[in-house]
Amino acid sequence: MKRRSILRGALVAGLAGPGLAAALTTTRTEIDAALTAHDRAVGLDHWESTAERYGHGYHGQAPADVLTDLLAEFGELRPLLIRPGTDRDRTILAHVTGRMAGMVAVVLHDLGQHRESHHWSATAARAAERSGDRDLHAWVLAREAMVPLNFGAPAAAAG
């Protein structure tokens, strides 16, 4: 809970601050490292429903609040990503990570943090690919491709 309060305070203070940028980068980097670690852990029903809930949008919350909550969730999920588990566990955790990292990318984009959004999209794509869920992988790639289209750069979207 303390981590969530710190993140919320950082977001209120401003998204461009070095503290938040460091927290975003550290969280994303640790998730990336965990995706390449050995087998994963159990306790997955909660995480599947958590990822599903975030996949339905903001639910009237401010984007900064959603981002704070997502980063706090990753703080709780991270230990599960590095514990040994079955191949099935690994696949499910990669799927959860892909969905939630994709939502982090969406929220960051909505907040104007395009560079960090791009990095989180790459993390989401790696997780989606690792999960074997082609629909999730396509969603992540399509969301990322929409950014240059929105800014009038169709050639960049195709690449």
PDB file of C-alpha atoms in Angstrom:
ATOM      1  CA  MET A   1       0.000   0.000   0.000  1.00  0.00           C
ATOM      2  CA  LYS A   2       2.908   2.344   0.762  1.00  0.00           C
ATOM      3  CA  ARG A   3       4.289   1.827  -2.773  1.00  0.00           C
ATOM      4  CA  ARG A   4       0.903   2.768  -4.235  1.00  0.00           C
ATOM      5  CA  SER A   5       0.846   6.000  -2.198  1.00  0.00           C
ATOM      6  CA  ILE A   6       4.363   6.894  -3.316  1.00  0.00           C
ATOM      7  CA  LEU A   7       3.487   6.261  -6.960  1.00  0.00           C
ATOM      8  CA  ARG A   8       0.275   8.255  -6.676  1.00  0.00           C
ATOM      9  CA  GLY A   9       2.212  11.149  -5.145  1.00  0.00           C
ATOM     10  CA  ALA A  10       4.775  10.993  -7.936  1.00  0.00           C
ATOM     11  CA  LEU A  11       2.025  11.117 -10.523  1.00  0.00           C
ATOM     12  CA  VAL A  12       0.339  14.059  -8.848  1.00  0.00           C
ATOM     13  CA  ALA A  13       3.693  15.874  -8.757  1.00  0.00           C
ATOM     14  CA  GLY A  14       4.037  15.516 -12.504  1.00  0.00           C
ATOM     15  CA  LEU A  15       4.675  12.797 -15.030  1.00  0.00           C
ATOM     16  CA  ALA A  16       7.860  14.342 -16.380  1.00  0.00           C
ATOM     17  CA  GLY A  17       9.706  14.158 -13.064  1.00  0.00           C
ATOM     18  CA  PRO A  18      12.830  12.012 -12.833  1.00  0.00           C
ATOM     19  CA  GLY A  19      11.446   9.974  -9.907  1.00  0.00           C
ATOM     20  CA  LEU A  20       8.472   8.706 -11.869  1.00  0.00           C
ATOM     21  CA  ALA A  21      10.543   8.091 -14.973  1.00  0.00           C
ATOM     22  CA  ALA A  22      12.941   6.007 -12.896  1.00  0.00           C
ATOM     23  CA  ALA A  23      10.058   4.070 -11.307  1.00  0.00           C
ATOM     24  CA  LEU A  24       8.519   3.352 -14.709  1.00  0.00           C
ATOM     25  CA  THR A  25      11.832   2.240 -16.181  1.00  0.00           C
ATOM     26  CA  THR A  26      12.750   0.096 -13.181  1.00  0.00           C
ATOM     27  CA  THR A  27       9.369  -1.615 -13.124  1.00  0.00           C
ATOM     28  CA  ARG A  28       9.398  -2.283 -16.868  1.00  0.00           C
ATOM     29  CA  THR A  29      13.010  -3.520 -16.826  1.00  0.00           C
ATOM     30  CA  GLU A  30      12.341  -5.887 -13.942  1.00  0.00           C
ATOM     31  CA  ILE A  31       9.263  -7.251 -15.717  1.00  0.00           C
ATOM     32  CA  ASP A  32      11.329  -7.803 -18.869  1.00  0.00           C
ATOM     33  CA  ALA A  33      13.990  -9.629 -16.845  1.00  0.00           C
ATOM     34  CA  ALA A  34      11.366 -11.759 -15.140  1.00  0.00           C
ATOM     35  CA  LEU A  35       9.915 -12.769 -18.502  1.00  0.00           C
ATOM     36  CA  THR A  36      13.235 -14.347 -19.384  1.00  0.00           C
ATOM     37  CA  ALA A  37      13.675 -16.089 -16.019  1.00  0.00           C
ATOM     38  CA  HIS A  38      12.914 -19.735 -15.344  1.00  0.00           C
ATOM     39  CA  ASP A  39       9.430 -21.153 -14.834  1.00  0.00           C
ATOM     40  CA  ARG A  40       6.829 -19.082 -13.031  1.00  0.00           C
ATOM     41  CA  ALA A  41       4.645 -19.420  -9.980  1.00  0.00           C
ATOM     42  CA  VAL A  42       1.070 -20.300  -9.089  1.00  0.00           C
ATOM     43  CA  GLY A  43      -1.921 -18.326  -7.788  1.00  0.00           C
ATOM     44  CA  LEU A  44      -3.019 -17.307 -11.236  1.00  0.00           C
ATOM     45  CA  ASP A  45      -6.798 -16.956 -11.063  1.00  0.00           C
ATOM     46  CA  HIS A  46      -6.475 -13.649  -9.239  1.00  0.00           C
ATOM     47  CA  TRP A  47      -4.020 -12.308 -11.804  1.00  0.00           C
ATOM     48  CA  GLU A  48      -6.094 -13.416 -14.775  1.00  0.00           C
ATOM     49  CA  SER A  49      -9.136 -11.585 -13.398  1.00  0.00           C
ATOM     50  CA  THR A  50      -6.994  -8.556 -12.529  1.00  0.00           C
ATOM     51  CA  ALA A  51      -5.674  -8.330 -16.092  1.00  0.00           C
ATOM     52  CA  GLU A  52      -9.205  -8.789 -17.422  1.00  0.00           C
ATOM     53  CA  ARG A  53     -10.477  -5.936 -15.246  1.00  0.00           C
ATOM     54  CA  TYR A  54      -7.823  -3.530 -16.511  1.00  0.00           C
ATOM     55  CA  GLY A  55      -8.587  -4.581 -20.068  1.00  0.00           C
ATOM     56  CA  HIS A  56     -12.032  -2.999 -19.801  1.00  0.00           C
ATOM     57  CA  GLY A  57     -10.739   0.557 -19.577  1.00  0.00           C
ATOM     58  CA  TYR A  58     -10.511   3.281 -16.978  1.00  0.00           C
ATOM     59  CA  HIS A  59     -13.934   2.798 -15.310  1.00  0.00           C
ATOM     60  CA  GLY A  60     -14.220   6.539 -14.769  1.00  0.00           C
ATOM     61  CA  GLN A  61     -10.848   6.821 -13.057  1.00  0.00           C
ATOM     62  CA  ALA A  62      -8.286   9.427 -13.990  1.00  0.00           C
ATOM     63  CA  PRO A  63      -5.521   7.989 -16.206  1.00  0.00           C
ATOM     64  CA  ALA A  64      -2.854   8.826 -13.604  1.00  0.00           C
ATOM     65  CA  ASP A  65      -4.779   6.805 -11.005  1.00  0.00           C
ATOM     66  CA  VAL A  66      -5.072   3.836 -13.364  1.00  0.00           C
ATOM     67  CA  LEU A  67      -1.338   4.026 -14.074  1.00  0.00           C
ATOM     68  CA  THR A  68      -0.557   4.140 -10.359  1.00  0.00           C
ATOM     69  CA  ASP A  69      -2.732   1.090  -9.760  1.00  0.00           C
ATOM     70  CA  LEU A  70      -1.201  -0.843 -12.661  1.00  0.00           C
ATOM     71  CA  LEU A  71       2.338  -0.162 -11.458  1.00  0.00           C
ATOM     72  CA  ALA A  72       1.373  -1.239  -7.944  1.00  0.00           C
ATOM     73  CA  GLU A  73      -0.106  -4.451  -9.384  1.00  0.00           C
ATOM     74  CA  PHE A  74       3.178  -5.105 -11.184  1.00  0.00           C
ATOM     75  CA  GLY A  75       4.971  -4.619  -7.879  1.00  0.00           C
ATOM     76  CA  GLU A  76       2.885  -7.470  -6.474  1.00  0.00           C
ATOM     77  CA  LEU A  77       3.108  -9.599  -9.623  1.00  0.00           C
ATOM     78  CA  ARG A  78       6.882  -9.333 -10.015  1.00  0.00           C
ATOM     79  CA  PRO A  79       7.775 -11.939  -7.330  1.00  0.00           C
ATOM     80  CA  LEU A  80       5.497 -14.479  -9.017  1.00  0.00           C
ATOM     81  CA  LEU A  81       7.268 -13.948 -12.318  1.00  0.00           C
ATOM     82  CA  ILE A  82      10.620 -15.046 -10.928  1.00  0.00           C
ATOM     83  CA  ARG A  83       9.514 -18.098  -8.919  1.00  0.00           C
ATOM     84  CA  PRO A  84       9.667 -21.553 -10.467  1.00  0.00           C
ATOM     85  CA  GLY A  85       6.436 -22.931 -11.888  1.00  0.00           C
ATOM     86  CA  THR A  86       5.021 -25.119 -14.611  1.00  0.00           C
ATOM     87  CA  ASP A  87       5.005 -24.267 -18.306  1.00  0.00           C
ATOM     88  CA  ARG A  88       1.280 -23.577 -17.959  1.00  0.00           C
ATOM     89  CA  ASP A  89       1.962 -21.123 -15.109  1.00  0.00           C
ATOM     90  CA  ARG A  90       4.623 -19.430 -17.201  1.00  0.00           C
ATOM     91  CA  THR A  91       2.229 -19.059 -20.126  1.00  0.00           C
ATOM     92  CA  ILE A  92      -0.554 -17.619 -17.975  1.00  0.00           C
ATOM     93  CA  LEU A  93       1.756 -15.154 -16.234  1.00  0.00           C
ATOM     94  CA  ALA A  94       3.151 -14.027 -19.587  1.00  0.00           C
ATOM     95  CA  HIS A  95      -0.417 -13.468 -20.784  1.00  0.00           C
ATOM     96  CA  VAL A  96      -1.309 -11.467 -17.670  1.00  0.00           C
ATOM     97  CA  THR A  97       1.887  -9.447 -18.058  1.00  0.00           C
ATOM     98  CA  GLY A  98       1.151  -8.779 -21.725  1.00  0.00           C
ATOM     99  CA  ARG A  99      -2.352  -7.512 -21.030  1.00  0.00           C
ATOM    100  CA  MET A 100      -1.343  -5.324 -18.125  1.00  0.00           C
ATOM    101  CA  ALA A 101       1.810  -3.981 -19.816  1.00  0.00           C
ATOM    102  CA  GLY A 102      -0.328  -3.183 -22.849  1.00  0.00           C
ATOM    103  CA  MET A 103      -2.665  -1.171 -20.641  1.00  0.00           C
ATOM    104  CA  VAL A 104       0.303   0.666 -19.103  1.00  0.00           C
ATOM    105  CA  ALA A 105       1.330   1.589 -22.660  1.00  0.00           C
ATOM    106  CA  VAL A 106      -2.198   2.801 -23.468  1.00  0.00           C
ATOM    107  CA  VAL A 107      -2.420   4.938 -20.330  1.00  0.00           C
ATOM    108  CA  LEU A 108       1.058   6.396 -20.845  1.00  0.00           C
ATOM    109  CA  HIS A 109       0.128   7.298 -24.416  1.00  0.00           C
ATOM    110  CA  ASP A 110      -3.075   8.938 -23.214  1.00  0.00           C
ATOM    111  CA  LEU A 111      -0.996  10.944 -20.732  1.00  0.00           C
ATOM    112  CA  GLY A 112       1.345  12.116 -23.499  1.00  0.00           C
ATOM    113  CA  GLN A 113       4.281   9.963 -22.405  1.00  0.00           C
ATOM    114  CA  HIS A 114       4.866   8.518 -25.878  1.00  0.00           C
ATOM    115  CA  ARG A 115       8.474   7.387 -25.459  1.00  0.00           C
ATOM    116  CA  GLU A 116       7.747   5.415 -22.293  1.00  0.00           C
ATOM    117  CA  SER A 117       4.536   4.121 -23.869  1.00  0.00           C
ATOM    118  CA  HIS A 118       6.579   2.733 -26.756  1.00  0.00           C
ATOM    119  CA  HIS A 119       8.873   0.897 -24.321  1.00  0.00           C
ATOM    120  CA  TRP A 120       5.912  -0.609 -22.475  1.00  0.00           C
ATOM    121  CA  SER A 121       4.384  -1.677 -25.799  1.00  0.00           C
ATOM    122  CA  ALA A 122       7.579  -3.583 -26.548  1.00  0.00           C
ATOM    123  CA  THR A 123       7.373  -5.275 -23.149  1.00  0.00           C
ATOM    124  CA  ALA A 124       3.725  -6.136 -23.776  1.00  0.00           C
ATOM    125  CA  ALA A 125       4.588  -7.562 -27.204  1.00  0.00           C
ATOM    126  CA  ARG A 126       7.350  -9.753 -25.725  1.00  0.00           C
ATOM    127  CA  ALA A 127       4.996 -11.024 -23.036  1.00  0.00           C
ATOM    128  CA  ALA A 128       2.177 -11.644 -25.531  1.00  0.00           C
ATOM    129  CA  GLU A 129       4.521 -13.534 -27.823  1.00  0.00           C
ATOM    130  CA  ARG A 130       5.812 -15.577 -24.891  1.00  0.00           C
ATOM    131  CA  SER A 131       2.225 -16.411 -23.891  1.00  0.00           C
ATOM    132  CA  GLY A 132       1.430 -17.759 -27.348  1.00  0.00           C
ATOM    133  CA  ASP A 133      -1.752 -15.667 -27.501  1.00  0.00           C
ATOM    134  CA  ARG A 134      -1.780 -14.399 -31.065  1.00  0.00           C
ATOM    135  CA  ASP A 135      -4.837 -12.217 -30.472  1.00  0.00           C
ATOM    136  CA  LEU A 136      -3.135 -10.423 -27.589  1.00  0.00           C
ATOM    137  CA  HIS A 137       0.042 -10.035 -29.632  1.00  0.00           C
ATOM    138  CA  ALA A 138      -1.974  -8.601 -32.537  1.00  0.00           C
ATOM    139  CA  TRP A 139      -3.759  -6.173 -30.185  1.00  0.00           C
ATOM    140  CA  VAL A 140      -0.448  -4.902 -28.794  1.00  0.00           C
ATOM    141  CA  LEU A 141       1.055  -4.478 -32.269  1.00  0.00           C
ATOM    142  CA  ALA A 142      -2.094  -2.775 -33.574  1.00  0.00           C
ATOM    143  CA  ARG A 143      -2.187  -0.330 -30.644  1.00  0.00           C
ATOM    144  CA  GLU A 144       1.455   0.554 -31.234  1.00  0.00           C
ATOM    145  CA  ALA A 145       0.852   0.993 -34.974  1.00  0.00           C
ATOM    146  CA  MET A 146      -2.022   3.388 -34.305  1.00  0.00           C
ATOM    147  CA  VAL A 147       0.300   5.940 -32.679  1.00  0.00           C
ATOM    148  CA  PRO A 148       2.062   7.017 -35.899  1.00  0.00           C
ATOM    149  CA  LEU A 149      -1.234   6.828 -37.797  1.00  0.00           C
ATOM    150  CA  ASN A 150      -2.723   9.292 -35.333  1.00  0.00           C
ATOM    151  CA  PHE A 151       0.172  11.643 -36.034  1.00  0.00           C
ATOM    152  CA  GLY A 152      -0.032  11.391 -39.830  1.00  0.00           C
ATOM    153  CA  ALA A 153       2.889   9.025 -40.394  1.00  0.00           C
ATOM    154  CA  PRO A 154       1.439   5.939 -42.132  1.00  0.00           C
ATOM    155  CA  ALA A 155       4.851   4.694 -43.308  1.00  0.00           C
ATOM    156  CA  ALA A 156       6.046   4.483 -39.695  1.00  0.00           C
ATOM    157  CA  ALA A 157       2.887   2.580 -38.741  1.00  0.00           C
ATOM    158  CA  ALA A 158       3.533  -0.015 -41.443  1.00  0.00           C
ATOM    159  CA  GLY A 159       7.111  -0.618 -40.255  1.00  0.00           C
TER     160      GLY A 159
END
